[in-house]
Amino acid sequence: MRQTNRPLGRPHMSDRKKPTKEIILENAVKLFLKRGYQLVSMDDVAKECDVTKATVYYYYSTKAELFTDAMVQMMIRISDRIKKILSIDRPLKDNLLEIVKIHLRATFDIDLKTFIKDAKISLTDEQMIQMNYAEEKMYEVIENAIENAMNKGEIPQGNSKFATHAFLAILKVGNFRDMNNQSIINSIDEMANEIVNFFWRGMKV
Amino acid sequence: MRQTNRPLGRPHMSDRKKPTKEIILENAVKLFLKRGYQLVSMDDVAKECDVTKATVYYYYSTKAELFTDAMVQMMIRISDRIKKILSIDRPLKDNLLEIVKIHLRATFDIDLKTFIKDAKISLTDEQMIQMNYAEEKMYEVIENAIENAMNKGEIPQGNSKFATHAFLAILKVGNFRDMNNQSIINSIDEMANEIVNFFWRGMKV
Amino acid sequence: MRQTNRPLGRPHMSDRKKPTKEIILENAVKLFLKRGYQLVSMDDVAKECDVTKATVYYYYSTKAELFTDAMVQMMIRISDRIKKILSIDRPLKDNLLEIVKIHLRATFDIDLKTFIKDAKISLTDEQMIQMNYAEEKMYEVIENAIENAMNKGEIPQGNSKFATHAFLAILKVGNFRDMNNQSIINSIDEMANEIVNFFWRGMKV
Amino acid sequence: MRQTNRPLGRPHMSDRKKPTKEIILENAVKLFLKRGYQLVSMDDVAKECDVTKATVYYYYSTKAELFTDAMVQMMIRISDRIKKILSIDRPLKDNLLEIVKIHLRATFDIDLKTFIKDAKISLTDEQMIQMNYAEEKMYEVIENAIENAMNKGEIPQGNSKFATHAFLAILKVGNFRDMNNQSIINSIDEMANEIVNFFWRGMKV
DNA sequence: CATGAATGAGACTTCATTCAT
DNA sequence: AATGAATGAAGTCTCATTCAT
């Protein structure tokens, strides 16, 4: 007779322990996004993962490397999400609206440039290149969609790079909170509309 | 710590011109803007001012206090500059263009929110309030100008707060640099025009 | 006609400002007794006196000197008080009882030796000698009274130095407070009696 | 900071015998007893143990924690020693005499209250509680022995707490040294006798 | 694969003291 | 007589990193 209580067959995904390296990376992403490079110590990461600092160093030989990996991985994930939305075949404006809404619902909002500057002195050139590359890729996804729309005549021809960054910039208006932690417009849907409409009007001749 | 053999005590009044406190504040602003809160040590500030750390502490009893004072002072200076430009009696669009041009010529560009988050855990509530207040004042200057223009019919009535932050957001597109440190549009004047036009179109019905 | 509101005659004692040096000394005594040598800074003393640190240094060229003066002055005051009580012509036991009661009512209780050790490394030999001298004088007052009583036959002949220190030691039992800040005996009078009786019995053959 | 060029990381296990934590605690006890809380720096402790400051912090995350642990451990050791002596089955007076002799031979003598006050502002409530608890336990050992003797009729019934603290107080007379570092009674045995006899007489009706 | 132990460098802060006015 | 400004030395604590096991 079987003695153990383990169910028959392959264990559920959740039962199998995730590789430690992944655990570390995920927690690192979370912590870095919340507090920034300087305010996260390797000890913090270790504690969050329930391993020792030495274990973190076993997988990532410097904090800068962990940061780079964490950021790149995050940017890739963001790129993928955006790409997925933009691949839906409907007017660009609808897709952008969707992106804005998702962004507004997300809990974090950082300014990549200021954010990375915090880590810059610790990063090697190679690491900077990796991050920059991932960053550009992220922008390209949107840029391509805009160029597409321009070619299709959805929006007038123009500087797609400028458009991309203008879009990303206005996106952040949605994250603004005043002294009393109040947003400019309370409803997320209304805010999203306002943002996309503003952008859309800006793009027109 | 300083290595020179400058004697203890107060130096002859004659050889210093500006009050030490001012010198410290100015250098602090400069350093904080360049590197952010965490990456500037009180020693850095002291060295930059050619005084000892203890002297810095004589005037500012904590780093957080120095930071707060530095930021508030900077925001007040920015407010004043913007106010001065906006007080010129000509179409708002022209004034905004001027602001954009000046901003693009300035060397620094920081994201206030991300920037302050870096210092947040060290700041007292009182200090946060001071900074928030100075920040709001800064926004109000632009907001008032926009409301004015709305009332005059220069631009359609609308959410002036949203407009203000949209303007400040797009402003930053001008500071974007890609992997190769290239701006999206090379000429400052062209970029300024693009930015203001984009904003202006976005504001229209 | 007189214009001022100052009353005729010599001004009240309170109106005349006490010499700064005295103010400093008094506050120093107070602070040192409360916190000990190390935990009182010259700044603390200055603040307490509403003068600047430099003023304190004007009168006392080092912290050690201020401490020494403060302690000596305090010990002299204590000697005087004890002397006054002991000079009353009644049984020694009654006088001791009075001393105990007064001591128990006082707010401070320090162990001189431990207390001075805290300052020792900063004190010059000369300063140590001054303090030791004042300390011995303090003990002598009691010692003399005990010797007197021995000569008068009030108590048996014996080692008067031992007796003095035994008395001072048991005195401190009255200051003991347990974890919950409770004294061993609640009523001061009862405690004083217990102490003196214990001492008195101890002195008997 | 240590100047030697000892390589980073953990040294070979072989060349160290006692666990580092123990070494640190022992040296801390020694130093704190000699100089008190304020006058012992973490660097002092580190140097005494021939490790770096960082190592001390590896085991004790604050100076207050190290102090607390050191004091508690010391009080426990004292309790144990006293308990051992008092457990010998002979007249209480003989046991007390033994305790006094051992105490007089020991090199240190501190006033716990004054001693702890020096550290108090740095201690957490929890740490104060730990120390108070250890202190009370120490007193209880003697108190119990006294109560026992009272029950056996060796000494008259009375306030055992008062008796305990009276004993500990007179004990300190033996540690008194005058200006010239002279004890009141030169021979330790004589002094011990004098002390115990004084206490014993004091206890009698 | 993972960890416990150790370290060097550097951060913030305090403080007794000095000196020109 | 009093003070504001400045300093050097030291103290507590943090942290990225290393290494033997």
GROMACS .gro file of N, CA and C in nm, chain B residues 19-158:
model
  420
  224PRO      N    1   2.911   8.439   0.214
  224PRO     CA    2   2.888   8.366   0.339
  224PRO      C    3   2.901   8.215   0.314
  225THR      N    4   2.965   8.150   0.403
  225THR     CA    5   2.989   8.005   0.390
  225THR      C    6   2.860   7.929   0.367
  226LYS      N    7   2.756   7.969   0.438
  226LYS     CA    8   2.631   7.896   0.425
  226LYS      C    9   2.581   7.896   0.281
  227GLU      N   10   2.596   8.010   0.216
  227GLU     CA   11   2.554   8.019   0.075
  227GLU      C   12   2.639   7.929  -0.013
  228ILE      N   13   2.769   7.933   0.012
  228ILE     CA   14   2.859   7.851  -0.067
  228ILE      C   15   2.820   7.705  -0.056
  229ILE      N   16   2.791   7.665   0.066
  229ILE     CA   17   2.753   7.525   0.088
  229ILE      C   18   2.625   7.491   0.014
  230LEU      N   19   2.528   7.579   0.027
  230LEU     CA   20   2.400   7.552  -0.037
  230LEU      C   21   2.415   7.540  -0.188
  231GLU      N   22   2.487   7.632  -0.246
  231GLU     CA   23   2.503   7.630  -0.391
  231GLU      C   24   2.572   7.503  -0.440
  232ASN      N   25   2.679   7.466  -0.370
  232ASN     CA   26   2.748   7.345  -0.410
  232ASN      C   27   2.662   7.222  -0.387
  233ALA      N   28   2.584   7.227  -0.283
  233ALA     CA   29   2.496   7.114  -0.255
  233ALA      C   30   2.395   7.098  -0.368
  234VAL      N   31   2.334   7.207  -0.407
  234VAL     CA   32   2.238   7.201  -0.518
  234VAL      C   33   2.304   7.135  -0.638
  235LYS      N   34   2.419   7.187  -0.672
  235LYS     CA   35   2.493   7.136  -0.788
  235LYS      C   36   2.516   6.986  -0.778
  236LEU      N   37   2.568   6.944  -0.665
  236LEU     CA   38   2.601   6.802  -0.649
  236LEU      C   39   2.477   6.714  -0.646
  237PHE      N   40   2.378   6.755  -0.569
  237PHE     CA   41   2.258   6.673  -0.560
  237PHE      C   42   2.194   6.657  -0.698
  238LEU      N   43   2.189   6.765  -0.773
  238LEU     CA   44   2.127   6.756  -0.906
  238LEU      C   45   2.206   6.661  -0.995
  239LYS      N   46   2.338   6.665  -0.981
  239LYS     CA   47   2.419   6.581  -1.068
  239LYS      C   48   2.409   6.434  -1.030
  240ARG      N   49   2.410   6.406  -0.899
  240ARG     CA   50   2.423   6.265  -0.859
  240ARG      C   51   2.307   6.209  -0.778
  241GLY      N   52   2.221   6.294  -0.727
  241GLY     CA   53   2.112   6.243  -0.645
  241GLY      C   54   2.152   6.234  -0.499
  242TYR      N   55   2.054   6.217  -0.415
  242TYR     CA   56   2.075   6.220  -0.270
  242TYR      C   57   2.179   6.118  -0.222
  243GLN      N   58   2.155   5.993  -0.254
  243GLN     CA   59   2.240   5.887  -0.199
  243GLN      C   60   2.385   5.897  -0.242
  244LEU      N   61   2.408   5.944  -0.361
  244LEU     CA   62   2.544   5.943  -0.414
  244LEU      C   63   2.625   6.067  -0.380
  245VAL      N   64   2.565   6.156  -0.301
  245VAL     CA   65   2.641   6.272  -0.256
  245VAL      C   66   2.664   6.257  -0.106
  246SER      N   67   2.789   6.254  -0.067
  246SER     CA   68   2.817   6.244   0.077
  246SER      C   69   2.845   6.384   0.132
  247MET      N   70   2.828   6.397   0.260
  247MET     CA   71   2.854   6.526   0.323
  247MET      C   72   3.001   6.564   0.302
  248ASP      N   73   3.084   6.465   0.292
  248ASP     CA   74   3.225   6.489   0.264
  248ASP      C   75   3.242   6.547   0.125
  249ASP      N   76   3.167   6.495   0.030
  249ASP     CA   77   3.172   6.547  -0.106
  249ASP      C   78   3.138   6.696  -0.105
  250VAL      N   79   3.029   6.726  -0.035
  250VAL     CA   80   2.987   6.866  -0.029
  250VAL      C   81   3.098   6.950   0.034
  251ALA      N   82   3.152   6.900   0.143
  251ALA     CA   83   3.256   6.975   0.213
  251ALA      C   84   3.375   7.000   0.121
  252LYS      N   85   3.419   6.894   0.057
  252LYS     CA   86   3.534   6.906  -0.032
  252LYS      C   87   3.507   7.011  -0.140
  253GLU      N   88   3.390   7.000  -0.199
  253GLU     CA   89   3.353   7.093  -0.306
  253GLU      C   90   3.357   7.238  -0.258
  254CYS      N   91   3.331   7.257  -0.130
  254CYS     CA   92   3.327   7.394  -0.075
  254CYS      C   93   3.461   7.432  -0.013
  255ASP      N   94   3.553   7.339  -0.010
  255ASP     CA   95   3.682   7.361   0.055
  255ASP      C   96   3.666   7.398   0.203
  256VAL      N   97   3.576   7.329   0.268
  256VAL     CA   98   3.564   7.341   0.413
  256VAL      C   99   3.562   7.197   0.467
  257THR      N  100   3.558   7.184   0.597
  257THR     CA  101   3.551   7.048   0.651
  257THR      C  102   3.406   7.006   0.668
  258LYS      N  103   3.390   6.875   0.680
  258LYS     CA  104   3.258   6.819   0.702
  258LYS      C  105   3.193   6.888   0.821
  259ALA      N  106   3.270   6.907   0.926
  259ALA     CA  107   3.216   6.967   1.049
  259ALA      C  108   3.156   7.104   1.020
  260THR      N  109   3.216   7.175   0.928
  260THR     CA  110   3.163   7.307   0.893
  260THR      C  111   3.026   7.293   0.826
  261VAL      N  112   3.016   7.195   0.740
  261VAL     CA  113   2.886   7.172   0.676
  261VAL      C  114   2.782   7.144   0.784
  262TYR      N  115   2.820   7.063   0.880
  262TYR     CA  116   2.726   7.030   0.987
  262TYR      C  117   2.698   7.149   1.078
  263TYR      N  118   2.789   7.244   1.078
  263TYR     CA  119   2.765   7.364   1.158
  263TYR      C  120   2.643   7.439   1.104
  264TYR      N  121   2.628   7.434   0.973
  264TYR     CA  122   2.517   7.507   0.912
  264TYR      C  123   2.394   7.421   0.887
  265TYR      N  124   2.416   7.295   0.857
  265TYR     CA  125   2.303   7.206   0.832
  265TYR      C  126   2.320   7.082   0.917
  266SER      N  127   2.230   7.066   1.013
  266SER     CA  128   2.258   6.963   1.111
  266SER      C  129   2.235   6.821   1.061
  267THR      N  130   2.170   6.805   0.948
  267THR     CA  131   2.165   6.671   0.889
  267THR      C  132   2.174   6.683   0.737
  268LYS      N  133   2.206   6.573   0.676
  268LYS     CA  134   2.214   6.571   0.530
  268LYS      C  135   2.074   6.598   0.472
  269ALA      N  136   1.974   6.540   0.537
  269ALA     CA  137   1.837   6.559   0.489
  269ALA      C  138   1.799   6.707   0.491
  270GLU      N  139   1.845   6.776   0.592
  270GLU     CA  140   1.812   6.918   0.602
  270GLU      C  141   1.881   6.996   0.489
  271LEU      N  142   2.006   6.962   0.466
  271LEU     CA  143   2.078   7.028   0.357
  271LEU      C  144   2.007   7.002   0.224
  272PHE      N  145   1.969   6.877   0.204
  272PHE     CA  146   1.900   6.840   0.080
  272PHE      C  147   1.771   6.920   0.065
  273THR      N  148   1.692   6.921   0.171
  273THR     CA  149   1.566   6.994   0.165
  273THR      C  150   1.588   7.140   0.129
  274ASP      N  151   1.679   7.201   0.201
  274ASP     CA  152   1.707   7.341   0.174
  274ASP      C  153   1.753   7.362   0.030
  275ALA      N  154   1.840   7.272  -0.014
  275ALA     CA  155   1.893   7.284  -0.150
  275ALA      C  156   1.780   7.272  -0.253
  276MET      N  157   1.695   7.174  -0.234
  276MET     CA  158   1.587   7.153  -0.330
  276MET      C  159   1.487   7.268  -0.329
  277VAL      N  160   1.449   7.308  -0.210
  277VAL     CA  161   1.351   7.416  -0.201
  277VAL      C  162   1.408   7.542  -0.267
  278GLN      N  163   1.530   7.571  -0.234
  278GLN     CA  164   1.592   7.690  -0.291
  278GLN      C  165   1.595   7.681  -0.443
  279MET      N  166   1.628   7.563  -0.494
  279MET     CA  167   1.632   7.544  -0.639
  279MET      C  168   1.495   7.561  -0.700
  280MET      N  169   1.395   7.504  -0.637
  280MET     CA  170   1.260   7.515  -0.692
  280MET      C  171   1.212   7.659  -0.691
  281ILE      N  172   1.249   7.730  -0.587
  281ILE     CA  173   1.211   7.871  -0.583
  281ILE      C  174   1.277   7.948  -0.697
  282ARG      N  175   1.404   7.918  -0.720
  282ARG     CA  176   1.474   7.985  -0.830
  282ARG      C  177   1.408   7.954  -0.964
  283ILE      N  178   1.371   7.826  -0.982
  283ILE     CA  179   1.305   7.789  -1.107
  283ILE      C  180   1.172   7.862  -1.119
  284SER      N  181   1.094   7.860  -1.010
  284SER     CA  182   0.965   7.931  -1.012
  284SER      C  183   0.984   8.075  -1.056
  285ASP      N  184   1.084   8.137  -0.997
  285ASP     CA  185   1.106   8.279  -1.027
  285ASP      C  186   1.139   8.302  -1.174
  286ARG      N  187   1.224   8.215  -1.224
  286ARG     CA  188   1.262   8.229  -1.364
  286ARG      C  189   1.142   8.212  -1.456
  287ILE      N  190   1.064   8.110  -1.429
  287ILE     CA  191   0.946   8.085  -1.512
  287ILE      C  192   0.848   8.200  -1.500
  288LYS      N  193   0.828   8.243  -1.377
  288LYS     CA  194   0.734   8.353  -1.353
  288LYS      C  195   0.774   8.476  -1.435
  289LYS      N  196   0.902   8.501  -1.435
  289LYS     CA  197   0.953   8.618  -1.506
  289LYS      C  198   0.922   8.609  -1.656
  290ILE      N  199   0.945   8.493  -1.711
  290ILE     CA  200   0.917   8.474  -1.853
  290ILE      C  201   0.769   8.486  -1.881
  291LEU      N  202   0.690   8.420  -1.797
  291LEU     CA  203   0.545   8.419  -1.821
  291LEU      C  204   0.482   8.556  -1.799
  292SER      N  205   0.554   8.643  -1.730
  292SER     CA  206   0.494   8.774  -1.704
  292SER      C  207   0.508   8.867  -1.824
  293ILE      N  208   0.585   8.824  -1.920
  293ILE     CA  209   0.598   8.907  -2.041
  293ILE      C  210   0.465   8.905  -2.116
  294ASP      N  211   0.423   9.019  -2.159
  294ASP     CA  212   0.289   9.030  -2.219
  294ASP      C  213   0.292   8.998  -2.369
  295ARG      N  214   0.276   8.871  -2.398
  295ARG     CA  215   0.268   8.826  -2.538
  295ARG      C  216   0.196   8.693  -2.536
  296PRO      N  217   0.164   8.637  -2.651
  296PRO     CA  218   0.089   8.512  -2.653
  296PRO      C  219   0.155   8.405  -2.567
  297LEU      N  220   0.073   8.326  -2.496
  297LEU     CA  221   0.126   8.220  -2.410
  297LEU      C  222   0.219   8.130  -2.488
  298LYS      N  223   0.183   8.100  -2.610
  298LYS     CA  224   0.264   8.007  -2.689
  298LYS      C  225   0.408   8.057  -2.700
  299ASP      N  226   0.422   8.185  -2.720
  299ASP     CA  227   0.558   8.241  -2.730
  299ASP      C  228   0.634   8.225  -2.598
  300ASN      N  229   0.563   8.251  -2.491
  300ASN     CA  230   0.627   8.237  -2.360
  300ASN      C  231   0.668   8.092  -2.335
  301LEU      N  232   0.580   8.001  -2.369
  301LEU     CA  233   0.614   7.860  -2.348
  301LEU      C  234   0.735   7.821  -2.431
  302LEU      N  235   0.737   7.871  -2.553
  302LEU     CA  236   0.851   7.842  -2.640
  302LEU      C  237   0.981   7.887  -2.574
  303GLU      N  238   0.975   8.004  -2.516
  303GLU     CA  239   1.092   8.057  -2.448
  303GLU      C  240   1.135   7.965  -2.332
  304ILE      N  241   1.036   7.923  -2.256
  304ILE     CA  242   1.065   7.834  -2.144
  304ILE      C  243   1.130   7.705  -2.193
  305VAL      N  244   1.073   7.649  -2.297
  305VAL     CA  245   1.128   7.524  -2.350
  305VAL      C  246   1.272   7.544  -2.394
  306LYS      N  247   1.296   7.653  -2.465
  306LYS     CA  248   1.433   7.677  -2.513
  306LYS      C  249   1.531   7.687  -2.397
  307ILE      N  250   1.492   7.761  -2.296
  307ILE     CA  251   1.581   7.775  -2.180
  307ILE      C  252   1.603   7.640  -2.113
  308HIS      N  253   1.495   7.566  -2.100
  308HIS     CA  254   1.507   7.435  -2.038
  308HIS      C  255   1.602   7.345  -2.117
  309LEU      N  256   1.589   7.349  -2.248
  309LEU     CA  257   1.673   7.261  -2.330
  309LEU      C  258   1.820   7.301  -2.322
  310ARG      N  259   1.844   7.427  -2.297
  310ARG     CA  260   1.984   7.472  -2.288
  310ARG      C  261   2.045   7.440  -2.151
  311ALA      N  262   1.959   7.422  -2.053
  311ALA     CA  263   2.009   7.390  -1.919
  311ALA      C  264   2.073   7.252  -1.921
  312THR      N  265   2.164   7.232  -1.832
  312THR     CA  266   2.239   7.106  -1.836
  312THR      C  267   2.172   6.992  -1.762
  313PHE      N  268   2.088   7.024  -1.669
  313PHE     CA  269   2.034   6.914  -1.590
  313PHE      C  270   1.888   6.888  -1.623
  314ASP      N  271   1.853   6.764  -1.603
  314ASP     CA  272   1.714   6.726  -1.620
  314ASP      C  273   1.688   6.611  -1.526
  315ILE      N  274   1.605   6.633  -1.430
  315ILE     CA  275   1.576   6.527  -1.335
  315ILE      C  276   1.427   6.505  -1.326
  316ASP      N  277   1.391   6.388  -1.286
  316ASP     CA  278   1.252   6.359  -1.260
  316ASP      C  279   1.231   6.378  -1.111
  317LEU      N  280   1.163   6.484  -1.074
  317LEU     CA  281   1.151   6.520  -0.933
  317LEU      C  282   1.105   6.404  -0.846
  318LYS      N  283   1.003   6.335  -0.889
  318LYS     CA  284   0.948   6.226  -0.808
  318LYS      C  285   1.053   6.119  -0.779
  319THR      N  286   1.113   6.066  -0.886
  319THR     CA  287   1.215   5.963  -0.869
  319THR      C  288   1.330   6.018  -0.786
  320PHE      N  289   1.361   6.143  -0.810
  320PHE     CA  290   1.472   6.209  -0.744
  320PHE      C  291   1.450   6.218  -0.594
  321ILE      N  292   1.332   6.260  -0.558
  321ILE     CA  293   1.303   6.278  -0.415
  321ILE      C  294   1.285   6.145  -0.344
  322LYS      N  295   1.234   6.047  -0.419
  322LYS     CA  296   1.215   5.915  -0.358
  322LYS      C  297   1.346   5.864  -0.300
  323ASP      N  298   1.453   5.898  -0.368
  323ASP     CA  299   1.588   5.857  -0.328
  323ASP      C  300   1.622   5.908  -0.187
  324ALA      N  301   1.565   6.023  -0.154
  324ALA     CA  302   1.597   6.085  -0.026
  324ALA      C  303   1.489   6.057   0.078
  325LYS      N  304   1.374   6.016   0.029
  325LYS     CA  305   1.254   6.012   0.112
  325LYS      C  306   1.274   5.949   0.249
  326ILE      N  307   1.331   5.831   0.255
  326ILE     CA  308   1.340   5.764   0.386
  326ILE      C  309   1.419   5.844   0.488
  327SER      N  310   1.500   5.937   0.441
  327SER     CA  311   1.579   6.016   0.534
  327SER      C  312   1.509   6.145   0.575
  328LEU      N  313   1.408   6.181   0.503
  328LEU     CA  314   1.344   6.310   0.529
  328LEU      C  315   1.238   6.303   0.639
  329THR      N  316   1.230   6.408   0.717
  329THR     CA  317   1.123   6.415   0.816
  329THR      C  318   0.995   6.458   0.745
  330ASP      N  319   0.883   6.441   0.812
  330ASP     CA  320   0.756   6.482   0.753
  330ASP      C  321   0.760   6.630   0.720
  331GLU      N  322   0.809   6.706   0.813
  331GLU     CA  323   0.819   6.849   0.795
  331GLU      C  324   0.899   6.884   0.669
  332GLN      N  325   1.006   6.811   0.648
  332GLN     CA  326   1.088   6.837   0.531
  332GLN      C  327   1.015   6.800   0.402
  333MET      N  328   0.942   6.690   0.405
  333MET     CA  329   0.864   6.652   0.288
  333MET      C  330   0.762   6.761   0.256
  334ILE      N  331   0.700   6.813   0.360
  334ILE     CA  332   0.599   6.917   0.339
  334ILE      C  333   0.663   7.039   0.274
  335GLN      N  334   0.778   7.077   0.324
  335GLN     CA  335   0.846   7.193   0.266
  335GLN      C  336   0.872   7.174   0.116
  336MET      N  337   0.921   7.054   0.084
  336MET     CA  338   0.952   7.029  -0.056
  336MET      C  339   0.826   7.023  -0.141
  337ASN      N  340   0.726   6.956  -0.091
  337ASN     CA  341   0.600   6.948  -0.164
  337ASN      C  342   0.543   7.086  -0.191
  338TYR      N  343   0.553   7.168  -0.089
  338TYR     CA  344   0.498   7.302  -0.103
  338TYR      C  345   0.570   7.379  -0.214
  339ALA      N  346   0.702   7.372  -0.210
  339ALA     CA  347   0.780   7.442  -0.313
  339ALA      C  348   0.749   7.386  -0.451
  340GLU      N  349   0.727   7.254  -0.456
  340GLU     CA  350   0.696   7.190  -0.585
  340GLU      C  351   0.563   7.241  -0.639
  341GLU      N  352   0.463   7.240  -0.554
  341GLU     CA  353   0.331   7.286  -0.598
  341GLU      C  354   0.336   7.431  -0.646
  342LYS      N  355   0.408   7.512  -0.571
  342LYS     CA  356   0.422   7.654  -0.609
  342LYS      C  357   0.477   7.665  -0.750
  343MET      N  358   0.571   7.579  -0.781
  343MET     CA  359   0.636   7.579  -0.911
  343MET      C  360   0.533   7.548  -1.020
  344TYR      N  361   0.451   7.448  -0.993
  344TYR     CA  362   0.349   7.412  -1.091
  344TYR      C  363   0.246   7.522  -1.106
  345GLU      N  364   0.214   7.582  -0.993
  345GLU     CA  365   0.108   7.685  -0.996
  345GLU      C  366   0.141   7.800  -1.090
  346VAL      N  367   0.269   7.831  -1.096
  346VAL     CA  368   0.307   7.942  -1.184
  346VAL      C  369   0.262   7.914  -1.326
  347ILE      N  370   0.288   7.794  -1.373
  347ILE     CA  371   0.248   7.759  -1.509
  347ILE      C  372   0.097   7.745  -1.519
  348GLU      N  373   0.041   7.679  -1.418
  348GLU     CA  374  -0.104   7.658  -1.418
  348GLU      C  375  -0.179   7.791  -1.430
  349ASN      N  376  -0.132   7.887  -1.354
  349ASN     CA  377  -0.197   8.018  -1.359
  349ASN      C  378  -0.190   8.079  -1.498
  350ALA      N  379  -0.075   8.065  -1.559
  350ALA     CA  380  -0.059   8.121  -1.694
  350ALA      C  381  -0.155   8.053  -1.792
  351ILE      N  382  -0.168   7.921  -1.775
  351ILE     CA  383  -0.258   7.847  -1.865
  351ILE      C  384  -0.403   7.887  -1.841
  352GLU      N  385  -0.439   7.899  -1.713
  352GLU     CA  386  -0.577   7.941  -1.683
  352GLU      C  387  -0.606   8.078  -1.741
  353ASN      N  388  -0.509   8.164  -1.728
  353ASN     CA  389  -0.520   8.297  -1.786
  353ASN      C  390  -0.550   8.291  -1.935
  354ALA      N  391  -0.469   8.208  -2.001
  354ALA     CA  392  -0.487   8.195  -2.146
  354ALA      C  393  -0.623   8.137  -2.180
  355MET      N  394  -0.670   8.047  -2.097
  355MET     CA  395  -0.802   7.988  -2.118
  355MET      C  396  -0.909   8.097  -2.105
  356ASN      N  397  -0.892   8.177  -2.003
  356ASN     CA  398  -0.991   8.284  -1.982
  356ASN      C  399  -0.988   8.386  -2.095
  357LYS      N  400  -0.871   8.411  -2.145
  357LYS     CA  401  -0.859   8.505  -2.257
  357LYS      C  402  -0.903   8.443  -2.388
  358GLY      N  403  -0.925   8.309  -2.388
  358GLY     CA  404  -0.966   8.244  -2.511
  358GLY      C  405  -0.851   8.204  -2.600
  359GLU      N  406  -0.731   8.219  -2.550
  359GLU     CA  407  -0.615   8.180  -2.630
  359GLU      C  408  -0.615   8.031  -2.657
  360ILE      N  409  -0.651   7.957  -2.556
  360ILE     CA  410  -0.671   7.813  -2.570
  360ILE      C  411  -0.806   7.777  -2.512
  361PRO      N  412  -0.860   7.663  -2.558
  361PRO     CA  413  -0.993   7.624  -2.509
  361PRO      C  414  -0.991   7.597  -2.359
  362GLN      N  415  -1.106   7.620  -2.293
  362GLN     CA  416  -1.118   7.585  -2.152
  362GLN      C  417  -1.090   7.437  -2.135
  363GLY      N  418  -1.035   7.401  -2.022
  363GLY     CA  419  -1.004   7.259  -1.997
  363GLY      C  420  -0.939   7.243  -1.863
   0.00000   0.00000   0.00000
